[in-house]
Amino acid sequence: VSTLAFPLAWVAMEFLGARLSPFGSWGALGYTQHGNLPLMQLASVTGLWGIGFLIAWFAAVANWIWDRQFHWPAVRAGVLIYAGIWSAVMLAGGMRLTFAPKAPTVRMAGIGWPRGIIEPAEYLRVLAPDFSNAERQQIRNRFNRLYDAFFERSRREARAGAKIVVWPEANLMVLKENEGAFLERARRFAREHEIFLLMGIGALNPGAARPVDNKAVLVNPAGEMAFSYTKITAVPGLEARGVRGQGPLPVADTPYGRMTAALCFDLDFPPLIRQAGRAHADLLLVPANDWQAITELHQRMAEFRALENGVALFRVTLDGGTVGVAPYGRRIATMVAFTTRDNVIR
């Protein structure tokens, strides 16, 4: 019984941190087991915390054995209990993977950032206090070229059979006064090509107290707005200056199941993404934006949300890893923005 003190304390710390820390679940032990699919299945029952508990419990049991100088009669019961529980978890996880039902599939496409049109330093000028009217017209022209690039590559994927197209987080930068016209173009595009189009949009309002509205907007094949979701969380720093959404996560019933969406850093907060599971969502669409140093880690963290909530995950990232994941944690497709030319995943 004494070996339970450390894992219980550790998991309690991680559990509270995911709710109270501005960094959510960063650093949680369970993430280290990404790729161990049988063990990862435990997240569907206990969340990430059950995996962390088993890891911390192993350390406590090892220390307990050391304290008893490896005297087998004294440690036999404890070792067998831990080994039995670990084996049961791995066996159950393996069986879950083996007998997982085959679900129907749908062709999807993720459209990454088109290189060479506009750089982050240029569009961030919009937030500067001395942003001028002359610069406003220049940036509007750059944004129009950006829209053309996204629509053109999305048109290519729709003609190839994609039924759902996703754009990364805040890749569609639009001045607030032009947002209505842009959304009208998006509605016509989705209706013409009969697709679901989920756009990561950064609506910019120069001079406002909160000048950025970071959101995910879903347009259905009828050209209607299925939902518009504003990011609830904010990475500490510059992003905290943006508009904050109130939730809950949106849900839309479609021929391909119930769709929901969240944005990038939202997925670092398991309690928030639990809304997708409670809503019985089938597909979680995630526009995101990383940088090279955290690409693999942040992608792995996001994949655990699929297992925890029984949803398929499609995460499309500007600078980082893009991935499609089945509800049982198997990767269907991956792409890294730094090693691809077209920056499109199918």
mmCIF file of C-alpha atoms in Angstrom:
data_model
loop_
_atom_site.group_PDB
_atom_site.id
_atom_site.type_symbol
_atom_site.label_atom_id
_atom_site.label_comp_id
_atom_site.label_asym_id
_atom_site.label_seq_id
_atom_site.Cartn_x
_atom_site.Cartn_y
_atom_site.Cartn_z
ATOM 1 C CA VAL A 1 0.000 0.000 0.000
ATOM 2 C CA SER A 2 2.862 2.393 0.731
ATOM 3 C CA THR A 3 3.946 2.259 -2.931
ATOM 4 C CA LEU A 4 0.709 4.010 -3.921
ATOM 5 C CA ALA A 5 1.573 7.267 -2.131
ATOM 6 C CA PHE A 6 4.019 8.553 -4.754
ATOM 7 C CA PRO A 7 1.963 7.765 -7.895
ATOM 8 C CA LEU A 8 -1.197 9.177 -6.322
ATOM 9 C CA ALA A 9 0.589 12.408 -5.391
ATOM 10 C CA TRP A 10 2.204 12.673 -8.825
ATOM 11 C CA VAL A 11 -1.015 12.137 -10.752
ATOM 12 C CA ALA A 12 -2.908 14.545 -8.486
ATOM 13 C CA MET A 13 -0.286 17.194 -9.299
ATOM 14 C CA GLU A 14 -0.607 16.563 -13.061
ATOM 15 C CA PHE A 15 -4.401 16.457 -12.881
ATOM 16 C CA LEU A 16 -4.643 19.793 -11.096
ATOM 17 C CA GLY A 17 -1.972 21.305 -13.323
ATOM 18 C CA ALA A 18 -3.998 20.504 -16.440
ATOM 19 C CA ARG A 19 -6.837 22.573 -14.972
ATOM 20 C CA LEU A 20 -4.985 25.369 -13.208
ATOM 21 C CA SER A 21 -1.694 25.864 -15.046
ATOM 22 C CA PRO A 22 -1.615 28.238 -18.045
ATOM 23 C CA PHE A 23 0.412 25.519 -19.812
ATOM 24 C CA GLY A 24 -2.156 22.759 -19.363
ATOM 25 C CA SER A 25 -0.825 19.203 -19.530
ATOM 26 C CA TRP A 26 2.701 20.020 -20.740
ATOM 27 C CA GLY A 27 5.211 17.711 -19.021
ATOM 28 C CA ALA A 28 2.724 14.954 -18.136
ATOM 29 C CA LEU A 29 4.380 11.550 -17.796
ATOM 30 C CA GLY A 30 1.828 9.756 -19.936
ATOM 31 C CA TYR A 31 3.031 11.505 -23.086
ATOM 32 C CA THR A 32 6.325 9.588 -22.898
ATOM 33 C CA GLN A 33 4.473 6.406 -23.879
ATOM 34 C CA HIS A 34 3.317 7.648 -27.263
ATOM 35 C CA GLY A 35 3.775 4.830 -29.773
ATOM 36 C CA ASN A 36 3.062 2.074 -27.232
ATOM 37 C CA LEU A 37 -0.434 1.549 -28.624
ATOM 38 C CA PRO A 38 -1.579 -1.219 -26.223
ATOM 39 C CA LEU A 39 -0.668 0.934 -23.213
ATOM 40 C CA MET A 40 -2.091 4.078 -24.815
ATOM 41 C CA GLN A 41 -5.541 2.421 -24.865
ATOM 42 C CA LEU A 42 -5.688 2.981 -21.110
ATOM 43 C CA ALA A 43 -6.271 6.664 -21.886
ATOM 44 C CA SER A 44 -9.738 5.729 -23.194
ATOM 45 C CA VAL A 45 -10.671 4.717 -19.626
ATOM 46 C CA THR A 46 -8.560 6.832 -17.270
ATOM 47 C CA GLY A 47 -7.384 9.615 -19.539
ATOM 48 C CA LEU A 48 -3.695 10.420 -19.687
ATOM 49 C CA TRP A 49 -3.491 10.122 -15.911
ATOM 50 C CA GLY A 50 -3.772 6.325 -15.733
ATOM 51 C CA ILE A 51 -0.643 5.934 -17.856
ATOM 52 C CA GLY A 52 1.260 8.399 -15.688
ATOM 53 C CA PHE A 53 0.082 6.511 -12.603
ATOM 54 C CA LEU A 54 1.507 3.208 -13.876
ATOM 55 C CA ILE A 55 4.859 4.832 -14.654
ATOM 56 C CA ALA A 56 5.137 6.521 -11.247
ATOM 57 C CA TRP A 57 3.947 3.355 -9.497
ATOM 58 C CA PHE A 58 6.740 1.376 -11.174
ATOM 59 C CA ALA A 59 9.275 3.799 -9.669
ATOM 60 C CA ALA A 60 7.694 3.432 -6.229
ATOM 61 C CA VAL A 61 7.682 -0.367 -6.457
ATOM 62 C CA ALA A 62 11.334 -0.392 -7.577
ATOM 63 C CA ASN A 63 12.280 1.782 -4.582
ATOM 64 C CA TRP A 64 10.223 -0.440 -2.265
ATOM 65 C CA ILE A 65 12.113 -3.520 -3.529
ATOM 66 C CA TRP A 66 15.438 -1.723 -3.044
ATOM 67 C CA ASP A 67 14.538 -0.830 0.555
ATOM 68 C CA ARG A 68 13.912 -4.516 1.237
ATOM 69 C CA GLN A 69 17.259 -5.466 -0.294
ATOM 70 C CA PHE A 70 15.615 -7.490 -3.050
ATOM 71 C CA HIS A 71 14.544 -10.144 -0.518
ATOM 72 C CA TRP A 72 12.091 -12.153 -2.626
ATOM 73 C CA PRO A 73 9.807 -13.497 0.155
ATOM 74 C CA ALA A 74 9.322 -9.918 1.393
ATOM 75 C CA VAL A 75 8.587 -8.405 -1.992
ATOM 76 C CA ARG A 76 6.895 -11.260 -3.843
ATOM 77 C CA ALA A 77 3.314 -10.123 -3.271
ATOM 78 C CA GLY A 78 3.974 -6.504 -4.261
ATOM 79 C CA VAL A 79 5.875 -7.457 -7.399
ATOM 80 C CA LEU A 80 3.205 -9.913 -8.517
ATOM 81 C CA ILE A 81 0.409 -7.394 -7.923
ATOM 82 C CA TYR A 82 2.125 -4.727 -10.009
ATOM 83 C CA ALA A 83 3.143 -7.195 -12.727
ATOM 84 C CA GLY A 84 -0.395 -8.594 -12.846
ATOM 85 C CA ILE A 85 -2.009 -5.167 -13.235
ATOM 86 C CA TRP A 86 0.540 -4.068 -15.851
ATOM 87 C CA SER A 87 0.020 -7.289 -17.804
ATOM 88 C CA ALA A 88 -3.760 -6.934 -17.637
ATOM 89 C CA VAL A 89 -3.562 -3.375 -18.995
ATOM 90 C CA MET A 90 -1.299 -4.417 -21.876
ATOM 91 C CA LEU A 91 -3.426 -7.478 -22.693
ATOM 92 C CA ALA A 92 -6.667 -5.469 -22.658
ATOM 93 C CA GLY A 93 -5.079 -2.772 -24.824
ATOM 94 C CA GLY A 94 -3.843 -5.330 -27.316
ATOM 95 C CA MET A 95 -7.263 -6.965 -27.512
ATOM 96 C CA ARG A 96 -8.943 -3.594 -28.006
ATOM 97 C CA LEU A 97 -6.671 -2.890 -30.963
ATOM 98 C CA THR A 98 -7.102 -6.371 -32.423
ATOM 99 C CA PHE A 99 -10.887 -6.342 -32.304
ATOM 100 C CA ALA A 100 -11.443 -2.665 -33.077
ATOM 101 C CA PRO A 101 -14.326 -2.317 -35.547
ATOM 102 C CA LYS A 102 -13.568 -0.919 -38.985
ATOM 103 C CA ALA A 103 -15.303 2.420 -39.422
ATOM 104 C CA PRO A 104 -16.266 3.989 -42.753
ATOM 105 C CA THR A 105 -13.756 6.500 -44.081
ATOM 106 C CA VAL A 106 -13.926 9.801 -45.940
ATOM 107 C CA ARG A 107 -11.287 11.521 -48.051
ATOM 108 C CA MET A 108 -9.905 14.662 -46.422
ATOM 109 C CA ALA A 109 -7.236 17.205 -47.268
ATOM 110 C CA GLY A 110 -5.202 19.613 -45.171
ATOM 111 C CA ILE A 111 -3.909 22.703 -46.956
ATOM 112 C CA GLY A 112 -0.727 24.100 -45.416
ATOM 113 C CA TRP A 113 0.859 27.530 -45.632
ATOM 114 C CA PRO A 114 1.836 28.648 -49.173
ATOM 115 C CA ARG A 115 5.456 29.785 -49.041
ATOM 116 C CA GLY A 116 6.675 33.054 -50.486
ATOM 117 C CA ILE A 117 3.518 35.178 -50.335
ATOM 118 C CA ILE A 118 3.718 36.807 -46.918
ATOM 119 C CA GLU A 119 5.919 36.370 -43.859
ATOM 120 C CA PRO A 120 4.765 36.527 -40.209
ATOM 121 C CA ALA A 121 6.703 39.739 -39.560
ATOM 122 C CA GLU A 122 4.696 41.425 -42.310
ATOM 123 C CA TYR A 123 1.217 40.562 -41.099
ATOM 124 C CA LEU A 124 2.168 41.204 -37.467
ATOM 125 C CA ARG A 125 2.723 44.833 -38.489
ATOM 126 C CA VAL A 126 -1.068 45.113 -38.438
ATOM 127 C CA LEU A 127 -0.872 44.973 -34.639
ATOM 128 C CA ALA A 128 1.677 47.782 -34.366
ATOM 129 C CA PRO A 129 0.377 51.097 -32.973
ATOM 130 C CA ASP A 130 1.847 53.038 -35.920
ATOM 131 C CA PHE A 131 0.207 50.827 -38.593
ATOM 132 C CA SER A 132 -0.688 53.248 -41.408
ATOM 133 C CA ASN A 133 -3.459 53.434 -44.000
ATOM 134 C CA ALA A 134 -0.912 52.942 -46.776
ATOM 135 C CA GLU A 135 0.267 49.730 -45.117
ATOM 136 C CA ARG A 136 -3.366 48.648 -44.727
ATOM 137 C CA GLN A 137 -3.843 48.642 -48.508
ATOM 138 C CA GLN A 138 -0.570 46.834 -49.082
ATOM 139 C CA ILE A 139 -1.380 44.114 -46.575
ATOM 140 C CA ARG A 140 -4.881 43.759 -48.020
ATOM 141 C CA ASN A 141 -3.329 43.002 -51.417
ATOM 142 C CA ARG A 142 -1.005 40.417 -49.865
ATOM 143 C CA PHE A 143 -3.937 38.802 -48.064
ATOM 144 C CA ASN A 144 -5.847 38.530 -51.347
ATOM 145 C CA ARG A 145 -2.928 36.622 -52.887
ATOM 146 C CA LEU A 146 -2.930 34.360 -49.829
ATOM 147 C CA TYR A 147 -6.652 33.633 -50.242
ATOM 148 C CA ASP A 148 -6.146 32.815 -53.923
ATOM 149 C CA ALA A 149 -3.430 30.297 -53.055
ATOM 150 C CA PHE A 150 -5.578 28.525 -50.466
ATOM 151 C CA PHE A 151 -8.659 28.396 -52.657
ATOM 152 C CA GLU A 152 -6.711 27.163 -55.681
ATOM 153 C CA ARG A 153 -5.090 24.260 -53.822
ATOM 154 C CA SER A 154 -8.394 23.447 -52.110
ATOM 155 C CA ARG A 155 -10.076 23.372 -55.529
ATOM 156 C CA ARG A 156 -7.497 20.849 -56.716
ATOM 157 C CA GLU A 157 -8.135 18.594 -53.710
ATOM 158 C CA ALA A 158 -11.922 18.861 -54.018
ATOM 159 C CA ARG A 159 -11.725 17.828 -57.682
ATOM 160 C CA ALA A 160 -9.573 14.864 -56.617
ATOM 161 C CA GLY A 161 -12.343 13.686 -54.300
ATOM 162 C CA ALA A 162 -11.794 15.371 -50.922
ATOM 163 C CA LYS A 163 -15.051 15.877 -49.017
ATOM 164 C CA ILE A 164 -13.552 17.726 -46.054
ATOM 165 C CA VAL A 165 -10.828 20.383 -46.417
ATOM 166 C CA VAL A 166 -9.069 21.950 -43.419
ATOM 167 C CA TRP A 167 -6.837 25.029 -43.293
ATOM 168 C CA PRO A 168 -4.334 25.675 -40.447
ATOM 169 C CA GLU A 169 -4.740 28.024 -37.500
ATOM 170 C CA ALA A 170 -5.028 31.731 -38.351
ATOM 171 C CA ASN A 171 -3.637 31.105 -41.839
ATOM 172 C CA LEU A 172 -6.401 33.161 -43.382
ATOM 173 C CA MET A 173 -5.475 36.584 -42.065
ATOM 174 C CA VAL A 174 -8.254 39.038 -42.817
ATOM 175 C CA LEU A 175 -8.860 42.631 -41.783
ATOM 176 C CA LYS A 176 -12.045 42.831 -39.765
ATOM 177 C CA GLU A 177 -13.746 45.118 -42.283
ATOM 178 C CA ASN A 178 -13.111 42.559 -45.065
ATOM 179 C CA GLU A 179 -14.165 39.466 -43.114
ATOM 180 C CA GLY A 180 -17.763 39.410 -44.388
ATOM 181 C CA ALA A 181 -16.683 39.497 -48.034
ATOM 182 C CA PHE A 182 -14.116 36.769 -47.477
ATOM 183 C CA LEU A 183 -16.639 34.475 -45.757
ATOM 184 C CA GLU A 184 -19.063 34.997 -48.613
ATOM 185 C CA ARG A 185 -16.369 33.815 -51.025
ATOM 186 C CA ALA A 186 -15.749 30.775 -48.835
ATOM 187 C CA ARG A 187 -19.462 29.926 -48.767
ATOM 188 C CA ARG A 188 -19.655 30.076 -52.565
ATOM 189 C CA PHE A 189 -16.547 27.911 -52.840
ATOM 190 C CA ALA A 190 -17.884 25.200 -50.495
ATOM 191 C CA ARG A 191 -21.239 25.187 -52.287
ATOM 192 C CA GLU A 192 -19.640 24.995 -55.746
ATOM 193 C CA HIS A 193 -17.379 22.075 -54.806
ATOM 194 C CA GLU A 194 -19.812 20.398 -52.364
ATOM 195 C CA ILE A 195 -17.298 20.121 -49.535
ATOM 196 C CA PHE A 196 -17.051 20.866 -45.853
ATOM 197 C CA LEU A 197 -14.463 23.635 -45.462
ATOM 198 C CA LEU A 198 -12.951 24.310 -42.035
ATOM 199 C CA MET A 199 -10.873 27.480 -42.010
ATOM 200 C CA GLY A 200 -8.450 28.726 -39.406
ATOM 201 C CA ILE A 201 -9.067 32.475 -39.525
ATOM 202 C CA GLY A 202 -7.241 35.321 -37.818
ATOM 203 C CA ALA A 203 -9.511 38.365 -38.003
ATOM 204 C CA LEU A 204 -7.374 41.460 -37.385
ATOM 205 C CA ASN A 205 -8.758 44.650 -35.899
ATOM 206 C CA PRO A 206 -5.913 47.223 -35.707
ATOM 207 C CA GLY A 207 -6.108 49.530 -32.705
ATOM 208 C CA ALA A 208 -8.588 47.401 -30.736
ATOM 209 C CA ALA A 209 -7.845 46.367 -27.151
ATOM 210 C CA ARG A 210 -7.880 42.741 -28.347
ATOM 211 C CA PRO A 211 -6.863 43.050 -31.988
ATOM 212 C CA VAL A 212 -6.936 39.351 -33.036
ATOM 213 C CA ASP A 213 -9.935 37.014 -33.212
ATOM 214 C CA ASN A 214 -8.477 33.515 -33.673
ATOM 215 C CA LYS A 215 -11.224 31.168 -34.794
ATOM 216 C CA ALA A 216 -12.256 28.068 -36.711
ATOM 217 C CA VAL A 217 -15.160 28.472 -39.127
ATOM 218 C CA LEU A 218 -16.911 25.491 -40.737
ATOM 219 C CA VAL A 219 -18.877 25.949 -43.959
ATOM 220 C CA ASN A 220 -21.019 23.050 -45.194
ATOM 221 C CA PRO A 221 -21.645 21.906 -48.818
ATOM 222 C CA ALA A 222 -24.820 23.989 -48.949
ATOM 223 C CA GLY A 223 -22.691 27.095 -48.416
ATOM 224 C CA GLU A 224 -24.053 27.616 -44.896
ATOM 225 C CA MET A 225 -22.060 28.463 -41.792
ATOM 226 C CA ALA A 226 -22.187 25.267 -39.725
ATOM 227 C CA PHE A 227 -20.353 26.909 -36.818
ATOM 228 C CA SER A 228 -17.807 29.533 -35.840
ATOM 229 C CA TYR A 229 -15.598 28.832 -32.822
ATOM 230 C CA THR A 230 -13.214 31.301 -31.162
ATOM 231 C CA LYS A 231 -10.162 29.867 -29.402
ATOM 232 C CA ILE A 232 -10.720 29.505 -25.669
ATOM 233 C CA THR A 233 -7.122 29.094 -24.501
ATOM 234 C CA ALA A 234 -4.159 31.359 -25.191
ATOM 235 C CA VAL A 235 -0.435 30.650 -25.178
ATOM 236 C CA PRO A 236 1.043 32.980 -22.519
ATOM 237 C CA GLY A 237 2.555 36.009 -24.218
ATOM 238 C CA LEU A 238 1.480 37.690 -27.447
ATOM 239 C CA GLU A 239 -1.484 35.388 -28.040
ATOM 240 C CA ALA A 240 -3.046 36.432 -24.728
ATOM 241 C CA ARG A 241 -3.814 39.810 -26.361
ATOM 242 C CA GLY A 242 -6.406 38.155 -28.603
ATOM 243 C CA VAL A 243 -10.154 37.719 -28.249
ATOM 244 C CA ARG A 244 -10.995 34.754 -25.997
ATOM 245 C CA GLY A 245 -13.880 32.424 -26.767
ATOM 246 C CA GLN A 246 -16.358 31.262 -24.154
ATOM 247 C CA GLY A 247 -17.095 27.770 -25.535
ATOM 248 C CA PRO A 248 -18.401 25.173 -25.561
ATOM 249 C CA LEU A 249 -16.759 23.282 -28.401
ATOM 250 C CA PRO A 250 -19.115 23.432 -31.392
ATOM 251 C CA VAL A 251 -20.725 20.328 -32.908
ATOM 252 C CA ALA A 252 -22.254 19.849 -36.367
ATOM 253 C CA ASP A 253 -24.100 16.745 -37.564
ATOM 254 C CA THR A 254 -22.932 15.736 -41.039
ATOM 255 C CA PRO A 255 -23.152 12.701 -43.356
ATOM 256 C CA TYR A 256 -19.654 11.800 -42.121
ATOM 257 C CA GLY A 257 -20.542 11.859 -38.425
ATOM 258 C CA ARG A 258 -20.585 14.551 -35.783
ATOM 259 C CA MET A 259 -17.841 17.116 -36.394
ATOM 260 C CA THR A 260 -16.307 19.343 -33.764
ATOM 261 C CA ALA A 261 -13.311 21.678 -33.758
ATOM 262 C CA ALA A 262 -10.695 23.134 -31.431
ATOM 263 C CA LEU A 263 -7.592 25.216 -32.048
ATOM 264 C CA CYS A 264 -3.987 24.141 -31.413
ATOM 265 C CA PHE A 265 -3.232 25.004 -27.743
ATOM 266 C CA ASP A 266 -6.793 24.004 -26.779
ATOM 267 C CA LEU A 267 -5.693 20.377 -27.130
ATOM 268 C CA ASP A 268 -3.117 20.765 -24.359
ATOM 269 C CA PHE A 269 -6.038 20.947 -21.919
ATOM 270 C CA PRO A 270 -7.666 17.490 -21.641
ATOM 271 C CA PRO A 271 -10.629 18.757 -19.549
ATOM 272 C CA LEU A 272 -11.573 21.156 -22.355
ATOM 273 C CA ILE A 273 -11.399 18.511 -25.095
ATOM 274 C CA ARG A 274 -13.499 16.156 -22.946
ATOM 275 C CA GLN A 275 -16.410 18.202 -24.313
ATOM 276 C CA ALA A 276 -15.867 16.427 -27.641
ATOM 277 C CA GLY A 277 -16.270 13.038 -26.000
ATOM 278 C CA ARG A 278 -19.328 14.075 -24.019
ATOM 279 C CA ALA A 279 -20.915 15.420 -27.212
ATOM 280 C CA HIS A 280 -20.315 12.026 -28.890
ATOM 281 C CA ALA A 281 -18.303 13.664 -31.644
ATOM 282 C CA ASP A 282 -16.874 11.398 -34.334
ATOM 283 C CA LEU A 283 -14.326 13.744 -35.902
ATOM 284 C CA LEU A 284 -12.215 16.432 -34.239
ATOM 285 C CA LEU A 285 -10.814 18.981 -36.714
ATOM 286 C CA VAL A 286 -7.886 21.016 -35.399
ATOM 287 C CA PRO A 287 -6.287 23.979 -37.173
ATOM 288 C CA ALA A 288 -2.929 24.460 -35.455
ATOM 289 C CA ASN A 289 0.394 26.287 -35.605
ATOM 290 C CA ASP A 290 3.708 25.087 -34.128
ATOM 291 C CA TRP A 291 7.394 25.766 -34.611
ATOM 292 C CA GLN A 292 10.127 23.310 -35.459
ATOM 293 C CA ALA A 293 11.479 22.708 -31.951
ATOM 294 C CA ILE A 294 8.172 21.374 -30.603
ATOM 295 C CA THR A 295 6.802 19.748 -33.756
ATOM 296 C CA GLU A 296 6.970 16.070 -32.773
ATOM 297 C CA LEU A 297 6.144 16.547 -29.081
ATOM 298 C CA HIS A 298 3.127 18.780 -29.639
ATOM 299 C CA GLN A 299 1.748 16.481 -32.314
ATOM 300 C CA ARG A 300 2.044 13.486 -29.977
ATOM 301 C CA MET A 301 0.290 15.376 -27.198
ATOM 302 C CA ALA A 302 -2.635 16.151 -29.483
ATOM 303 C CA GLU A 303 -2.980 12.521 -30.560
ATOM 304 C CA PHE A 304 -3.812 11.444 -26.999
ATOM 305 C CA ARG A 305 -7.000 13.534 -27.171
ATOM 306 C CA ALA A 306 -8.295 11.188 -29.897
ATOM 307 C CA LEU A 307 -7.861 8.150 -27.655
ATOM 308 C CA GLU A 308 -9.290 9.835 -24.585
ATOM 309 C CA ASN A 309 -12.480 10.851 -26.365
ATOM 310 C CA GLY A 310 -12.991 8.125 -28.953
ATOM 311 C CA VAL A 311 -12.787 10.539 -31.888
ATOM 312 C CA ALA A 312 -10.869 10.570 -35.143
ATOM 313 C CA LEU A 313 -8.454 13.518 -35.200
ATOM 314 C CA PHE A 314 -7.324 15.610 -38.163
ATOM 315 C CA ARG A 315 -4.791 18.229 -37.084
ATOM 316 C CA VAL A 316 -3.491 20.571 -39.790
ATOM 317 C CA THR A 317 -0.519 22.732 -38.835
ATOM 318 C CA LEU A 318 1.182 25.772 -40.337
ATOM 319 C CA ASP A 319 4.767 25.193 -39.129
ATOM 320 C CA GLY A 320 4.858 21.741 -37.601
ATOM 321 C CA GLY A 321 3.389 18.281 -37.881
ATOM 322 C CA THR A 322 0.069 17.531 -39.574
ATOM 323 C CA VAL A 323 -1.580 14.222 -38.735
ATOM 324 C CA GLY A 324 -4.703 12.131 -39.185
ATOM 325 C CA VAL A 325 -5.348 9.722 -36.300
ATOM 326 C CA ALA A 326 -7.953 6.995 -35.860
ATOM 327 C CA PRO A 327 -9.908 6.835 -32.563
ATOM 328 C CA TYR A 328 -7.656 3.994 -31.337
ATOM 329 C CA GLY A 329 -4.475 6.020 -31.818
ATOM 330 C CA ARG A 330 -3.211 4.647 -35.115
ATOM 331 C CA ARG A 331 -1.760 7.275 -37.449
ATOM 332 C CA ILE A 332 -3.444 7.302 -40.846
ATOM 333 C CA ALA A 333 -1.351 10.018 -42.486
ATOM 334 C CA THR A 334 1.373 12.439 -41.408
ATOM 335 C CA MET A 335 3.223 15.377 -42.892
ATOM 336 C CA VAL A 336 5.922 17.723 -41.589
ATOM 337 C CA ALA A 337 5.796 21.237 -43.011
ATOM 338 C CA PHE A 338 9.592 21.593 -43.036
ATOM 339 C CA THR A 339 10.162 18.579 -45.289
ATOM 340 C CA THR A 340 7.392 18.948 -47.871
ATOM 341 C CA ARG A 341 7.207 21.155 -50.934
ATOM 342 C CA ASP A 342 3.475 21.378 -51.592
ATOM 343 C CA ASN A 343 2.487 21.388 -47.901
ATOM 344 C CA VAL A 344 -0.754 19.486 -48.587
ATOM 345 C CA ILE A 345 -1.818 16.267 -46.865
ATOM 346 C CA ARG A 346 -4.456 13.864 -48.145
#
